[in-house]
């Protein structure tokens, strides 16, 4: 839906069916949860900084029931436990390719199959998947506590069924990201780097050619790489985009229900939230708490993961 996340090019192949075979079961890995009381909050962009096609307004009151949400995104170690227990193969593995940022590619040039037309910094790499985030020449050594990436919305749902959990709604994600505060631009306040301190893993430098690594990372960081917000959630801004349960519509806020909104009944793309290590004010100022975008459910990239909510 945006230059932040390239869509998978339809190929006529259907990979989603395998995810339906993963049965719900008892939780197999520990999820560090934060219990949130719910209640009323104001959802949407109060600063007028959003992108028109994203539909970040109008600001509207939402009331949520209490819920329990992961303090962090699902990690590579957690997803590896799921894959080992079930034999599940992600859509990137079945399609044979996924999208990798050009400075993170670890593959033979013959495995680089093309560039995203609207975002040429994204390369389609053969053999890129959750266990090989840069391509066939990469692995997960030292990345066990980093967020799993190259997972589609369908893959995230498959994990949730196995773990006996679900994805957060978009409203739940924004409520949790706001950290119990009203009207903030970021989870920690209105300044991006208060006192010069980096609070999120985003792009620093000139996008997309030069990253100064001022925050310490070119791609993902550990899921507790930066301080949590005041509700105890980590990296709800930056690091990786996170799949939400909702279908996406840029006009949904105009008529969404006040109590526990679930998103439109139908759609072609699912909401992603939080921004990623590639977000930069020059082209993708979507690490704000009100920011939203979306992607097709079978798409996977090197900068998108997910966290879960208890049933």
XYZ file of C-alpha atoms in Angstrom:
311
model
C 0.000 0.000 0.000
C 2.965 2.351 0.490
C 6.619 2.730 -0.363
C 7.359 1.315 3.076
C 6.241 -2.199 2.186
C 6.246 -3.662 -1.323
C 3.347 -5.929 -2.209
C 3.852 -9.435 -3.432
C 3.333 -9.593 -7.169
C 0.493 -12.007 -7.945
C 1.864 -15.145 -9.543
C -1.168 -17.364 -9.762
C 0.201 -19.468 -6.901
C -1.866 -19.791 -3.766
C 0.114 -20.371 -0.595
C -2.368 -19.470 2.091
C -3.994 -22.876 2.310
C -1.178 -24.416 4.342
C -1.773 -21.958 7.159
C -5.244 -23.388 7.612
C -3.730 -26.740 8.559
C -2.129 -25.441 11.756
C -4.511 -26.373 14.525
C -5.012 -24.340 17.662
C -3.263 -25.774 20.677
C -1.822 -25.010 24.051
C 0.714 -22.248 24.188
C 4.130 -23.705 23.349
C 6.312 -20.675 24.068
C 6.221 -18.076 26.798
C 4.644 -14.743 25.914
C 5.632 -11.822 28.138
C 2.260 -10.106 28.441
C 1.166 -6.687 29.587
C -2.357 -6.522 31.025
C -4.095 -3.333 29.915
C -7.266 -2.024 31.566
C -8.918 -0.744 28.417
C -11.180 2.275 28.598
C -11.663 5.328 26.386
C -8.964 7.042 24.342
C -8.733 9.355 21.341
C -7.592 7.525 18.217
C -6.129 9.203 15.143
C -3.768 11.982 14.087
C -4.182 15.059 16.295
C -1.271 16.928 14.643
C -2.392 16.947 11.015
C 0.795 15.139 9.990
C -0.711 12.031 8.456
C -0.714 10.994 4.822
C -4.075 11.528 3.142
C -4.367 8.080 1.547
C -3.692 6.437 4.931
C -6.854 7.829 6.515
C -5.462 8.789 9.931
C -8.466 10.963 10.731
C -10.715 12.137 12.014
C -9.646 11.855 15.638
C -12.383 9.873 17.339
C -13.155 8.374 20.731
C -12.739 4.618 21.102
C -13.615 2.449 24.096
C -11.780 -0.857 24.513
C -12.381 -3.795 26.809
C -9.413 -4.945 28.910
C -6.885 -7.112 27.044
C -3.436 -8.673 27.421
C -0.840 -7.924 24.749
C 2.742 -9.052 24.185
C 5.361 -6.696 25.552
C 7.431 -7.381 22.418
C 7.050 -8.621 18.909
C 7.347 -12.357 18.317
C 11.049 -13.199 18.087
C 12.984 -15.482 15.794
C 13.417 -17.950 18.651
C 9.667 -18.008 19.307
C 8.818 -18.486 15.649
C 11.481 -21.190 15.328
C 9.764 -23.134 18.123
C 6.485 -22.925 16.199
C 8.084 -24.023 12.923
C 9.886 -26.925 14.615
C 6.737 -28.118 16.391
C 4.465 -27.959 13.350
C 6.655 -28.189 10.266
C 5.003 -25.012 9.061
C 6.508 -23.338 6.006
C 5.903 -19.643 5.562
C 4.520 -18.141 2.399
C 7.949 -16.700 1.551
C 9.369 -20.226 1.738
C 6.614 -21.594 -0.486
C 6.700 -18.755 -2.981
C 10.507 -18.964 -2.984
C 11.142 -15.213 -2.702
C 10.668 -12.261 -0.396
C 11.499 -8.547 -0.314
C 14.869 -7.481 1.130
C 16.196 -3.942 1.603
C 19.020 -3.350 -0.862
C 21.719 -2.727 1.783
C 20.800 -5.930 3.632
C 20.970 -8.420 0.764
C 23.117 -11.498 1.358
C 22.707 -13.412 -1.883
C 24.346 -14.206 -5.176
C 23.415 -11.593 -7.793
C 21.624 -14.348 -9.703
C 19.188 -14.632 -6.796
C 18.189 -10.972 -7.029
C 15.181 -11.160 -9.302
C 14.108 -7.539 -9.549
C 13.224 -4.286 -7.830
C 9.895 -2.962 -6.593
C 8.790 -0.458 -9.252
C 7.667 2.237 -6.821
C 10.384 1.573 -4.238
C 13.618 0.466 -5.948
C 15.406 0.007 -2.627
C 13.337 -3.182 -2.219
C 14.729 -6.226 -4.023
C 12.951 -9.502 -4.670
C 15.430 -12.099 -3.465
C 15.193 -15.820 -4.120
C 15.715 -17.769 -0.907
C 14.936 -14.888 1.443
C 12.662 -15.976 4.296
C 12.325 -15.747 8.067
C 15.356 -18.004 8.653
C 17.413 -16.237 5.953
C 16.431 -12.566 6.338
C 19.004 -11.215 3.888
C 18.760 -14.110 1.447
C 20.490 -17.501 1.095
C 23.789 -16.108 2.366
C 22.314 -15.145 5.741
C 21.051 -16.953 8.812
C 19.753 -16.206 12.305
C 23.069 -16.399 14.150
C 22.910 -13.799 16.920
C 19.353 -12.812 15.962
C 17.314 -15.045 18.256
C 15.970 -12.084 20.220
C 15.251 -9.992 17.113
C 11.740 -9.827 15.672
C 10.840 -12.478 13.137
C 10.431 -10.936 9.675
C 9.444 -12.160 6.202
C 6.161 -13.335 7.681
C 2.877 -12.628 5.935
C -0.412 -11.875 7.638
C -1.411 -15.457 6.885
C 1.773 -16.716 8.570
C 1.065 -14.580 11.636
C -2.433 -16.066 11.877
C -0.989 -19.569 11.636
C 1.336 -18.842 14.557
C -1.561 -17.419 16.551
C -3.660 -20.551 16.007
C -0.817 -22.722 17.266
C -0.133 -20.486 20.262
C -3.807 -20.048 21.183
C -3.607 -16.290 20.687
C -4.706 -13.649 18.173
C -3.454 -10.508 16.465
C -4.278 -7.136 18.043
C -6.896 -4.980 16.459
C -5.653 -1.688 15.081
C -7.385 0.163 17.925
C -5.756 -2.074 20.527
C -2.354 -1.489 18.964
C -2.699 2.297 18.988
C -4.068 2.321 22.540
C -1.139 0.181 23.727
C 1.413 2.218 21.778
C 0.226 5.474 23.317
C 1.475 4.230 26.681
C -1.478 5.490 28.677
C -1.097 9.081 27.487
C -3.348 11.300 25.381
C -2.310 13.345 22.379
C 1.321 12.288 22.077
C 3.117 12.123 18.749
C 5.340 9.177 19.761
C 5.034 6.579 22.534
C 7.422 8.625 24.692
C 6.350 12.203 23.903
C 6.319 14.787 21.114
C 10.070 15.033 20.384
C 11.678 12.334 18.259
C 15.006 12.372 20.104
C 14.452 14.095 23.457
C 17.732 15.351 24.819
C 19.449 13.748 21.832
C 18.462 10.249 22.965
C 17.305 7.770 20.347
C 14.083 6.095 21.449
C 13.341 3.965 18.375
C 15.076 2.019 15.629
C 14.410 4.100 12.510
C 16.488 5.361 9.573
C 19.201 7.900 10.325
C 20.933 9.641 7.455
C 19.966 10.045 3.809
C 17.401 7.519 2.718
C 17.859 5.051 1.055
C 21.584 5.263 0.338
C 23.301 6.145 3.607
C 22.470 5.201 7.180
C 24.665 6.843 9.805
C 23.764 4.082 12.299
C 23.259 6.795 14.902
C 20.802 4.542 16.732
C 23.108 1.545 16.368
C 21.270 -0.509 13.738
C 20.980 -0.868 9.980
C 18.116 -3.357 10.119
C 16.385 -4.971 13.098
C 17.379 -4.561 16.717
C 16.608 -6.857 19.667
C 12.989 -6.654 20.752
C 14.051 -4.866 23.937
C 16.603 -2.685 22.199
C 15.081 0.593 23.390
C 13.212 1.605 26.568
C 9.557 0.557 26.844
C 6.686 2.999 26.907
C 4.905 3.753 30.172
C 2.681 0.682 29.796
C 5.687 -1.623 29.413
C 5.553 -2.241 25.645
C 8.724 -2.270 23.569
C 9.280 -1.058 20.001
C 5.738 -0.075 19.114
C 7.455 2.608 17.019
C 10.226 1.597 14.648
C 12.107 -1.692 14.323
C 9.465 -3.594 12.319
C 5.977 -2.991 11.034
C 3.433 -5.133 12.855
C 0.430 -6.896 11.386
C -2.939 -6.108 12.941
C -6.150 -8.097 12.618
C -8.118 -5.476 10.676
C -8.806 -5.112 7.004
C -7.668 -1.672 5.854
C -9.842 1.179 4.619
C -8.752 4.838 4.415
C -12.319 5.930 5.249
C -12.968 3.586 8.162
C -12.492 6.181 10.911
C -15.410 8.213 9.578
C -17.904 5.565 10.646
C -16.085 3.130 12.934
C -17.982 1.991 16.042
C -16.974 3.530 19.336
C -16.729 0.250 21.241
C -14.024 -2.285 20.312
C -13.793 -1.524 16.564
C -12.722 -4.523 14.502
C -12.094 -2.823 11.150
C -14.065 -3.214 7.921
C -15.786 -6.520 7.208
C -13.950 -6.932 3.905
C -10.877 -5.648 2.128
C -7.838 -6.430 0.025
C -5.101 -5.460 2.486
C -4.487 -5.832 6.215
C -3.394 -3.014 8.514
C 0.216 -2.722 9.610
C 1.296 -0.422 12.405
C 4.365 1.073 14.071
C 6.799 1.864 11.284
C 10.168 0.168 10.877
C 13.929 0.583 10.728
C 13.443 2.091 7.257
C 11.082 4.899 8.239
C 12.447 8.421 7.837
C 10.783 11.822 7.853
C 11.881 12.418 4.254
C 9.476 9.836 2.868
C 7.770 7.721 5.546
C 6.996 9.505 8.783
C 4.966 6.549 9.990
C 6.625 5.845 13.330
C 4.066 8.184 14.920
C 1.494 6.467 17.158
C -1.391 7.494 14.873
C 0.280 6.356 11.650
C -1.102 3.442 9.673
C -0.581 1.652 6.396
C -1.381 -1.783 4.998
C -0.276 -4.615 2.767
C -1.783 -7.635 1.051
C -2.139 -10.645 3.367
C 0.332 -12.826 1.455
C 3.091 -10.193 1.243
C 6.294 -10.561 3.230
C 9.221 -8.207 3.717
C 12.370 -7.888 5.757
C 10.796 -5.191 7.934
C 7.436 -6.630 9.004
C 6.587 -8.894 11.948
C 3.849 -9.101 14.577
C 2.951 -9.363 18.254
C -0.019 -11.194 19.742
C -2.878 -10.735 22.170
C -4.313 -13.292 24.585
C -7.665 -14.832 23.699
